[in-house]
């Protein structure tokens, strides 16, 4: 299976700049800055079919094309490495193994957008990844791959690293821009969209780490080759899936987009742990509705997963076995989102704790039959929140109602959690 | 009062920024590592350096999970309480740590040495249950290993 993101990886350490360059690293950058126009780079990304890897899956080249070329003043590129979605750790692994790939991808994106100042916004707790990135940026600058008049092509780029102090909302692109500006990280109203009015009011593109890290391969090997890495014709490229929960191997793996859920779990995950059988999983990070064994054959690509009632999200797959209480799992997820609500809008600030309270009541054996309707109503109501946090938070609740209605009913009818004591730890 | 070399370091990071307040989170983190937590004095000093009011710094300091506006011990154990760790026994780990350290989550041991804080996903989901001590990620971890790491076995 061909890999582009983990191609240069060593099992126990970060690749060196020398090794990366010997294996073709920064050749795409040299090619672009010397022999391609910014529009040609953007067109290659459009042709590749690359979609954002941070969760929303928006076509990357299209996002770039929204930036007006004729506005005066600076424009900015931000790499979103605020990887705070529970169950997701791909960007950390990628940066711990090979930060040069992101530096090269950002250089290419900045060139396409004619950005001279780009930022990497990295979450709290990713100290090793941040350390590796600082090293990669310094080395690239010394090698003349960043800085002014890069490779004598006339283009200049500075990369700055921002380390956050930890809030989930900072991953929302407009909240991220506020965080970067040193403001409280509440989301901003859209429109105006960041492509028109973003960081410090200037045109800004925000892309995820994995998205940007794919660009060198698209430029080096061509969009058609890159697109063909996927397992199905509708999909494009590879995806970093990060696995956790009750399977044998819980690792971050690069696989063709469009591979089925069952192939991932039975293949690279090595199947379930001894004594465990598959009950359900979160397919794409904490804000995505559950999949069950009915979804075993679903192709893990944006459209196919959406068609099956969930979202590919970040590719963070959390697997649950037969002893897992899905009310308890959903309660855990809602507690996270209620705590991480930034408090800016009422539906999210007040609604999520209310939903949490109802789930707590059900889990504690105090649920009432009408609670089901209240939950169902709130899946709809929280769509009125200011940003995507609250609707995302309700994804697992929607999945719980749709797929595990019997389990909810059993909690309420028996007046207790039927799974209490079913797990040894 | 912060030592002169630290002040110079912070002023140079502020000078590098596009606007002064762009450096706000970095300045707070650096002052926190100097004082051990974000003291009232640190809030005032950050405000002066950044050209903000203390209240403007306060609204940032209280926003972020890793800025402590109350004293913490020199060793802070962050126990991930998000979904992957939950599925692998994170709740039990936290309860055992509370029991052995004789404190509740959020508290600091009587000698002031160790603070125990539940926290949001550490991005170490493949190594669940995961904790972070200071800025170092660990996992999968048992209660005994965690206690060893803070010298509390």
XYZ file of C-alpha atoms in Angstrom:
578
model
C 0.000 0.000 0.000
C 1.492 3.303 -1.133
C 1.964 5.953 1.545
C 2.737 9.640 1.172
C 2.451 11.009 4.721
C 4.273 8.242 6.574
C 6.622 7.343 3.719
C 9.697 8.832 5.406
C 8.902 7.653 8.944
C 11.277 5.833 11.251
C 9.711 3.675 13.973
C 11.299 5.375 16.966
C 12.502 8.827 15.975
C 11.950 11.838 13.804
C 13.367 11.733 10.273
C 16.293 14.139 9.699
C 16.268 16.907 7.108
C 19.083 15.157 5.269
C 17.179 11.863 5.118
C 13.994 13.640 4.044
C 15.802 15.428 1.210
C 17.583 12.255 0.070
C 14.163 10.647 -0.267
C 12.854 13.500 -2.418
C 11.796 15.907 0.302
C 11.580 19.598 -0.708
C 11.855 18.689 -4.387
C 8.233 19.679 -4.902
C 8.988 22.980 -3.209
C 12.032 23.627 -5.367
C 10.078 22.703 -8.492
C 7.181 25.002 -7.604
C 9.180 28.034 -6.562
C 11.440 27.819 -9.620
C 9.190 26.572 -12.384
C 5.502 26.834 -11.485
C 3.161 29.788 -11.177
C 1.036 30.154 -8.003
C -2.052 29.414 -10.108
C -0.512 26.185 -11.371
C 0.079 25.020 -7.794
C -3.510 25.891 -6.864
C -4.820 24.138 -9.978
C -2.900 20.957 -9.118
C -4.509 20.952 -5.658
C -7.952 21.521 -7.197
C -7.366 18.693 -9.714
C -6.204 16.310 -6.979
C -9.597 16.396 -5.261
C -7.900 17.001 -1.878
C -10.493 17.637 0.833
C -9.756 19.120 4.256
C -8.548 16.548 6.774
C -9.477 18.543 9.881
C -13.069 17.351 10.042
C -15.241 19.272 7.594
C -13.853 17.816 4.359
C -14.145 21.019 2.343
C -12.248 20.928 -1.002
C -8.892 22.576 -0.300
C -8.221 24.093 -3.719
C -11.702 25.586 -3.773
C -11.114 27.150 -0.341
C -7.938 28.727 -1.679
C -9.736 30.044 -4.743
C -12.014 32.198 -2.527
C -9.079 34.428 -1.586
C -9.258 37.615 -3.683
C -6.007 38.209 -5.539
C -6.314 41.986 -5.804
C -6.924 43.197 -2.214
C -4.168 45.407 -0.812
C -2.280 44.507 2.359
C -0.996 41.187 3.667
C -2.831 37.902 3.541
C -2.254 34.970 5.848
C -2.088 31.200 5.937
C -2.766 29.401 9.209
C -2.092 25.742 9.838
C -4.678 24.433 12.273
C -2.920 22.018 14.614
C -5.387 22.513 17.445
C -6.101 18.807 17.413
C -8.509 18.732 20.358
C -11.188 16.370 19.002
C -11.236 13.396 21.402
C -10.082 10.211 19.710
C -7.797 12.137 17.333
C -4.000 12.136 17.456
C -2.880 11.966 13.814
C -1.362 15.456 13.608
C 0.727 14.781 16.710
C 2.112 11.552 15.259
C 2.740 13.188 11.889
C 4.691 16.071 13.451
C 6.607 13.850 15.843
C 7.739 11.719 12.893
C 8.181 14.234 10.101
C 7.650 17.975 10.651
C 9.404 18.776 7.332
C 6.394 17.508 5.431
C 4.238 20.208 7.031
C 6.882 22.889 6.452
C 7.065 21.933 2.767
C 3.276 21.718 2.451
C 2.865 25.134 4.055
C 5.517 26.624 1.789
C 3.635 25.318 -1.259
C 0.275 26.563 0.031
C 1.748 29.957 0.898
C 3.252 30.212 -2.568
C -0.051 29.351 -4.241
C -1.813 31.969 -2.118
C 1.084 34.465 -2.303
C 1.268 34.613 1.478
C 4.517 35.832 3.043
C 3.665 35.231 6.696
C 2.131 31.966 7.864
C 1.299 30.622 11.301
C 1.062 27.198 12.877
C -1.403 27.101 15.761
C -0.629 24.054 17.890
C -2.645 22.775 20.843
C -1.427 22.418 24.416
C 0.292 19.207 25.420
C 1.992 18.646 22.061
C 5.427 19.643 23.343
C 7.398 17.091 21.340
C 5.568 17.977 18.134
C 6.163 21.697 18.770
C 9.821 21.053 19.505
C 10.242 19.084 16.274
C 8.492 21.803 14.298
C 10.692 24.567 15.699
C 13.720 22.507 14.728
C 12.345 21.867 11.232
C 11.573 25.555 10.677
C 15.059 26.601 11.837
C 16.763 24.022 9.643
C 14.638 24.890 6.620
C 15.472 28.566 7.090
C 19.190 27.805 7.319
C 18.947 25.675 4.173
C 17.378 28.592 2.311
C 14.031 26.801 1.997
C 12.264 29.470 4.057
C 13.049 33.136 4.644
C 13.629 35.747 1.977
C 14.179 35.128 -1.742
C 13.800 31.373 -1.341
C 16.017 29.347 -3.715
C 16.597 32.590 -5.631
C 13.019 32.408 -6.906
C 12.059 35.804 -5.470
C 9.459 34.454 -3.035
C 9.696 35.043 0.740
C 8.017 33.263 3.615
C 8.182 33.428 7.411
C 6.639 30.669 9.535
C 5.646 31.350 13.146
C 4.570 28.812 15.732
C 1.831 29.570 18.286
C 1.320 27.224 21.216
C -2.158 27.327 22.706
C -3.058 26.893 26.360
C -5.901 24.473 25.685
C -9.528 24.933 24.622
C -11.424 22.790 22.101
C -13.095 25.847 20.548
C -9.702 27.109 19.311
C -9.936 24.522 16.537
C -12.941 26.362 15.051
C -11.250 28.494 12.400
C -12.694 31.885 13.386
C -12.150 31.227 17.109
C -8.612 30.181 16.216
C -8.004 33.550 14.578
C -9.226 35.319 17.717
C -6.967 33.100 19.820
C -4.009 33.912 17.584
C -4.716 37.635 17.874
C -4.673 37.285 21.665
C -8.419 37.731 22.043
C -10.739 35.418 23.943
C -11.325 32.541 21.537
C -14.999 32.956 20.761
C -16.052 32.207 17.195
C -16.724 35.072 14.784
C -19.827 35.617 12.672
C -19.651 34.359 9.063
C -19.852 36.153 6.629
C -17.422 37.739 6.201
C -15.581 34.496 5.617
C -11.895 34.252 6.550
C -10.899 34.142 2.880
C -12.081 37.756 2.637
C -11.642 39.056 6.187
C -9.710 36.828 8.533
C -6.651 37.290 10.710
C -6.304 41.000 11.585
C -9.059 41.629 9.056
C -6.966 40.350 6.138
C -7.693 37.476 3.711
C -6.792 34.232 5.480
C -6.808 30.528 4.718
C -6.941 27.997 7.550
C -5.921 24.423 6.679
C -5.358 21.335 8.819
C -1.886 19.779 9.298
C -2.677 16.597 7.374
C -4.268 18.574 4.530
C -1.133 20.666 4.065
C 1.175 17.668 4.456
C -0.422 16.049 1.387
C 0.490 18.917 -0.935
C 4.165 18.029 -1.559
C 3.146 14.630 -2.978
C 0.461 16.231 -5.158
C 3.025 18.606 -6.672
C 5.838 16.055 -6.868
C 3.922 13.110 -8.332
C 0.993 14.944 -9.929
C -2.674 15.221 -8.941
C -3.827 12.172 -10.919
C -1.299 9.866 -9.259
C -2.150 11.220 -5.812
C -5.905 10.918 -6.377
C -5.420 7.299 -7.457
C -4.045 6.355 -4.035
C -7.610 6.016 -2.772
C -9.341 2.637 -2.633
C -12.393 3.766 -4.596
C -12.732 6.081 -7.610
C -14.952 8.565 -5.725
C -12.256 9.195 -3.121
C -8.869 10.905 -3.414
C -5.598 10.171 -1.647
C -4.821 8.517 1.643
C -6.031 9.253 5.177
C -4.471 9.042 8.590
C -6.797 6.985 10.735
C -6.122 7.072 14.454
C -7.446 4.090 16.294
C -8.285 3.724 19.956
C -10.516 1.600 22.162
C -11.005 -2.145 22.323
C -8.982 -3.390 19.342
C -5.608 -5.165 19.417
C -3.512 -2.419 17.852
C -4.348 1.174 18.688
C -2.118 3.127 16.335
C -2.212 5.928 13.810
C -2.082 4.425 10.317
C -2.061 5.809 6.793
C -4.568 3.975 4.610
C -6.254 4.576 1.253
C -9.393 6.682 1.586
C -12.423 4.541 0.831
C -11.178 1.385 2.582
C -14.086 -0.167 4.493
C -14.515 0.040 8.253
C -14.323 -3.750 8.496
C -11.061 -3.859 6.529
C -9.518 -1.353 8.941
C -10.579 -3.199 12.086
C -9.814 -6.715 10.878
C -6.646 -5.644 9.055
C -4.227 -3.111 10.576
C -6.078 -3.045 13.922
C -5.595 -6.805 14.268
C -9.249 -7.329 15.192
C -10.828 -6.968 18.605
C -8.990 -7.610 21.891
C -9.327 -11.081 23.423
C -12.784 -11.492 24.941
C -14.127 -8.466 23.101
C -16.595 -8.409 20.238
C -17.420 -5.365 18.152
C -20.453 -3.412 19.293
C -19.998 0.083 17.879
C -17.456 2.740 17.046
C -17.105 6.455 16.675
C -15.962 6.715 13.043
C -14.389 10.170 12.891
C -13.757 11.781 16.262
C -15.993 12.703 19.196
C -18.544 14.733 17.240
C -19.549 11.989 14.780
C -22.575 9.668 15.163
C -21.832 6.011 15.924
C -21.402 3.160 13.495
C -22.419 -0.418 14.363
C -21.699 -3.791 12.745
C -24.350 -2.796 10.172
C -21.773 -0.301 8.880
C -18.946 -2.818 8.499
C -18.937 -2.455 4.697
C -19.131 1.349 4.596
C -16.288 2.876 2.580
C -14.412 5.284 4.852
C -14.628 8.347 2.638
C -16.383 11.690 3.156
C -19.478 11.099 1.033
C -19.941 7.396 1.788
C -19.753 7.951 5.553
C -22.154 10.912 5.314
C -24.562 8.778 3.299
C -24.423 6.160 6.057
C -25.503 8.771 8.630
C -22.226 9.928 10.158
C -19.132 11.933 9.222
C -15.581 10.927 8.325
C -14.502 13.849 10.529
C -10.887 13.599 11.594
C -10.545 9.847 11.016
C -10.363 9.192 14.759
C -11.963 5.759 15.215
C -12.856 4.776 18.778
C -13.964 1.145 19.006
C -16.327 -0.152 21.698
C -16.932 -3.773 22.664
C -20.017 -5.582 23.923
C -19.524 -4.439 27.544
C -19.669 -0.753 26.683
C -22.731 1.196 27.777
C -23.608 3.517 24.916
C -25.529 5.850 27.253
C -22.371 6.092 29.352
C -20.213 6.683 26.271
C -22.545 9.434 25.048
C -22.597 11.002 28.505
C -18.796 11.092 28.507
C -18.816 12.834 25.116
C -21.467 15.367 26.131
C -19.589 16.178 29.358
C -16.573 17.031 27.227
C -18.542 19.299 24.900
C -20.485 20.987 27.721
C -17.219 21.756 29.499
C -15.535 22.966 26.318
C -18.406 25.227 25.236
C -16.881 28.693 25.036
C -20.036 30.224 26.525
C -20.550 32.675 23.691
C -24.088 31.630 22.666
C -27.017 30.510 24.792
C -28.051 27.285 22.992
C -24.593 25.791 23.475
C -23.788 27.239 26.899
C -27.143 26.265 28.428
C -28.283 23.446 26.145
C -25.301 21.111 26.463
C -25.312 21.045 30.301
C -29.067 20.385 30.134
C -28.550 17.432 27.784
C -25.739 16.225 30.051
C -28.098 16.384 33.031
C -30.710 14.259 31.245
C -28.157 11.645 30.206
C -26.801 11.542 33.766
C -30.317 10.962 35.035
C -30.858 8.078 32.607
C -27.456 6.521 33.348
C -28.129 6.767 37.100
C -31.430 4.925 36.726
C -33.621 7.984 37.241
C -34.640 8.446 33.607
C -38.229 9.042 32.549
C -39.831 7.916 29.286
C -40.361 11.546 28.212
C -36.593 12.137 28.438
C -36.237 10.450 25.043
C -38.405 13.110 23.409
C -36.537 15.881 25.189
C -33.243 14.524 23.858
C -34.689 14.201 20.367
C -35.940 17.780 20.475
C -32.522 19.041 21.545
C -30.804 17.338 18.622
C -32.845 19.768 16.496
C -32.666 22.806 18.764
C -28.916 22.863 19.152
C -28.616 23.445 15.419
C -29.452 27.057 16.300
C -26.139 27.526 18.080
C -23.668 30.156 16.834
C -21.007 27.728 15.559
C -20.600 24.043 14.752
C -19.566 22.966 18.281
C -23.070 22.295 19.618
C -24.497 20.557 16.525
C -21.336 18.439 16.497
C -21.753 17.640 20.174
C -25.268 16.372 19.453
C -23.996 13.992 16.742
C -23.415 11.131 19.191
C -26.754 11.863 20.921
C -28.505 11.611 17.564
C -26.674 8.331 16.934
C -27.625 7.027 20.374
C -31.318 7.750 19.753
C -31.277 6.261 16.254
C -29.135 3.160 16.863
C -29.415 2.358 20.567
C -33.015 3.238 21.400
C -33.448 -0.179 23.043
C -30.526 0.458 25.345
C -31.951 3.834 26.378
C -35.365 2.244 27.001
C -33.790 -0.521 29.073
C -32.035 2.019 31.318
C -35.333 3.778 31.911
C -37.478 0.653 32.302
C -35.084 -1.118 34.701
C -34.195 2.046 36.603
C -30.475 1.264 36.327
C -27.607 0.920 33.904
C -27.645 -2.690 32.643
C -23.864 -2.563 32.097
C -22.831 -1.623 35.638
C -20.112 -4.020 36.769
C -19.706 -5.652 33.373
C -16.137 -4.430 32.930
C -13.199 -5.452 35.073
C -11.315 -2.136 35.161
C 8.798 41.499 40.385
C 10.107 39.369 37.573
C 13.867 39.173 36.998
C 15.298 41.460 34.327
C 16.409 38.640 31.924
C 12.868 37.212 31.903
C 11.435 40.668 31.283
C 13.814 41.167 28.353
C 12.901 37.757 26.953
C 9.183 38.574 27.136
C 9.673 42.022 25.610
C 11.533 40.502 22.681
C 8.756 37.937 22.073
C 6.226 40.792 22.133
C 8.359 42.840 19.731
C 8.413 39.898 17.291
C 4.595 39.683 17.214
C 2.402 41.465 14.657
C 0.447 43.102 17.490
C 1.448 43.105 21.159
C -1.491 41.048 22.316
C -0.687 38.312 19.807
C 1.964 37.329 22.355
C -0.526 37.179 25.251
C -0.820 33.401 25.655
C 2.929 32.878 25.358
C 3.583 35.589 27.937
C 1.059 34.089 30.366
C 2.579 30.623 29.976
C 6.076 31.932 30.574
C 5.022 33.911 33.659
C 3.151 30.874 34.934
C 6.246 28.717 34.617
C 8.182 31.390 36.551
C 5.674 31.717 39.429
C 4.313 28.162 39.347
C 0.818 29.513 38.683
C -0.756 32.640 37.238
C -0.624 34.860 40.318
C -2.363 38.255 40.608
C 1.083 39.787 40.311
C 1.641 37.854 37.060
C -1.669 39.120 35.671
C -0.654 42.722 36.372
C 2.816 42.198 34.916
C 1.423 40.533 31.783
C -0.992 43.445 31.356
C 1.821 46.001 31.574
C 4.024 44.136 29.133
C 1.188 43.607 26.633
C -0.367 47.055 26.898
C -3.634 45.589 28.160
C -5.702 46.119 31.281
C -5.429 43.460 33.998
C -9.068 42.613 33.252
C -8.243 41.907 29.597
C -5.521 39.510 30.748
C -7.901 37.995 33.280
C -10.472 37.166 30.604
C -7.770 35.246 28.741
C -6.275 33.614 31.826
C -9.637 32.232 32.930
C -10.419 30.978 29.427
C -7.580 28.495 29.016
C -7.398 25.070 30.589
C -3.646 25.184 31.202
C -3.476 28.615 32.817
C -3.898 28.181 36.564
C -5.384 31.114 38.438
C -5.048 29.183 41.692
C -1.904 27.650 43.195
C -0.878 24.202 41.989
C 1.896 21.934 43.191
C 5.228 21.737 41.335
C 3.965 18.425 39.935
C 0.586 18.508 38.195
C -0.936 15.212 37.061
C -3.451 15.739 34.274
C -5.669 12.693 33.873
C -7.452 12.508 30.534
C -11.180 11.990 31.029
C -12.225 11.935 27.358
C -13.753 9.084 25.400
C -10.809 6.845 24.434
C -9.363 6.918 27.941
C -12.861 6.453 29.386
C -13.208 3.268 27.322
C -9.892 1.994 28.698
C -10.479 2.621 32.387
C -9.628 6.310 32.782
C -12.353 6.849 35.407
C -10.952 4.055 37.550
C -7.438 5.464 37.194
C -8.588 8.873 38.412
C -10.440 7.341 41.381
C -7.378 5.294 42.346
C -5.151 8.359 42.152
C -7.603 10.282 44.356
C -7.493 7.417 46.827
C -3.693 7.057 46.940
C -2.969 10.775 47.014
C -5.792 11.306 49.532
C -7.217 14.235 47.595
C -10.192 14.853 45.342
C -9.759 15.672 41.664
C -8.827 19.351 41.490
C -6.990 19.230 44.802
C -3.362 19.425 45.928
C -1.704 17.100 48.431
C -1.289 18.378 52.002
C 2.436 19.046 51.490
C 1.630 21.130 48.411
C 3.691 18.874 46.129
C 1.204 17.213 43.764
C -1.969 18.523 42.117
C -4.445 16.173 40.465
C -6.503 17.555 37.579
C -8.862 15.766 35.203
C -8.499 17.223 31.718
C -9.794 17.097 28.168
C -8.358 14.734 25.552
C -4.557 14.676 25.582
C -4.285 13.407 21.997
C -2.657 10.227 23.273
C -5.723 8.076 22.552
C -3.798 5.085 21.200
C -2.032 4.857 24.569
C -5.071 4.971 26.837
C -5.481 5.537 29.692
C -3.220 8.553 29.328
C -1.931 11.206 31.670
C 0.323 14.235 31.368
C 2.745 15.204 34.112
C 4.000 18.704 33.574
C 4.340 18.731 29.801
C 5.210 15.067 29.334
C 2.631 12.613 27.959
C 2.445 9.092 29.405
C 0.342 6.067 28.553
C -0.961 3.465 28.779
C -0.412 3.919 32.486
C -1.316 2.173 35.735
C -1.926 3.943 39.031
C 1.359 2.570 40.411
C 3.349 3.865 37.434
C 1.709 7.275 37.788
C 2.546 7.408 41.495
C 6.150 6.400 40.723
C 6.442 9.303 38.289
C 5.575 11.809 41.026
C 7.589 10.001 43.717
C 4.522 8.908 45.680
C 4.702 5.126 45.608
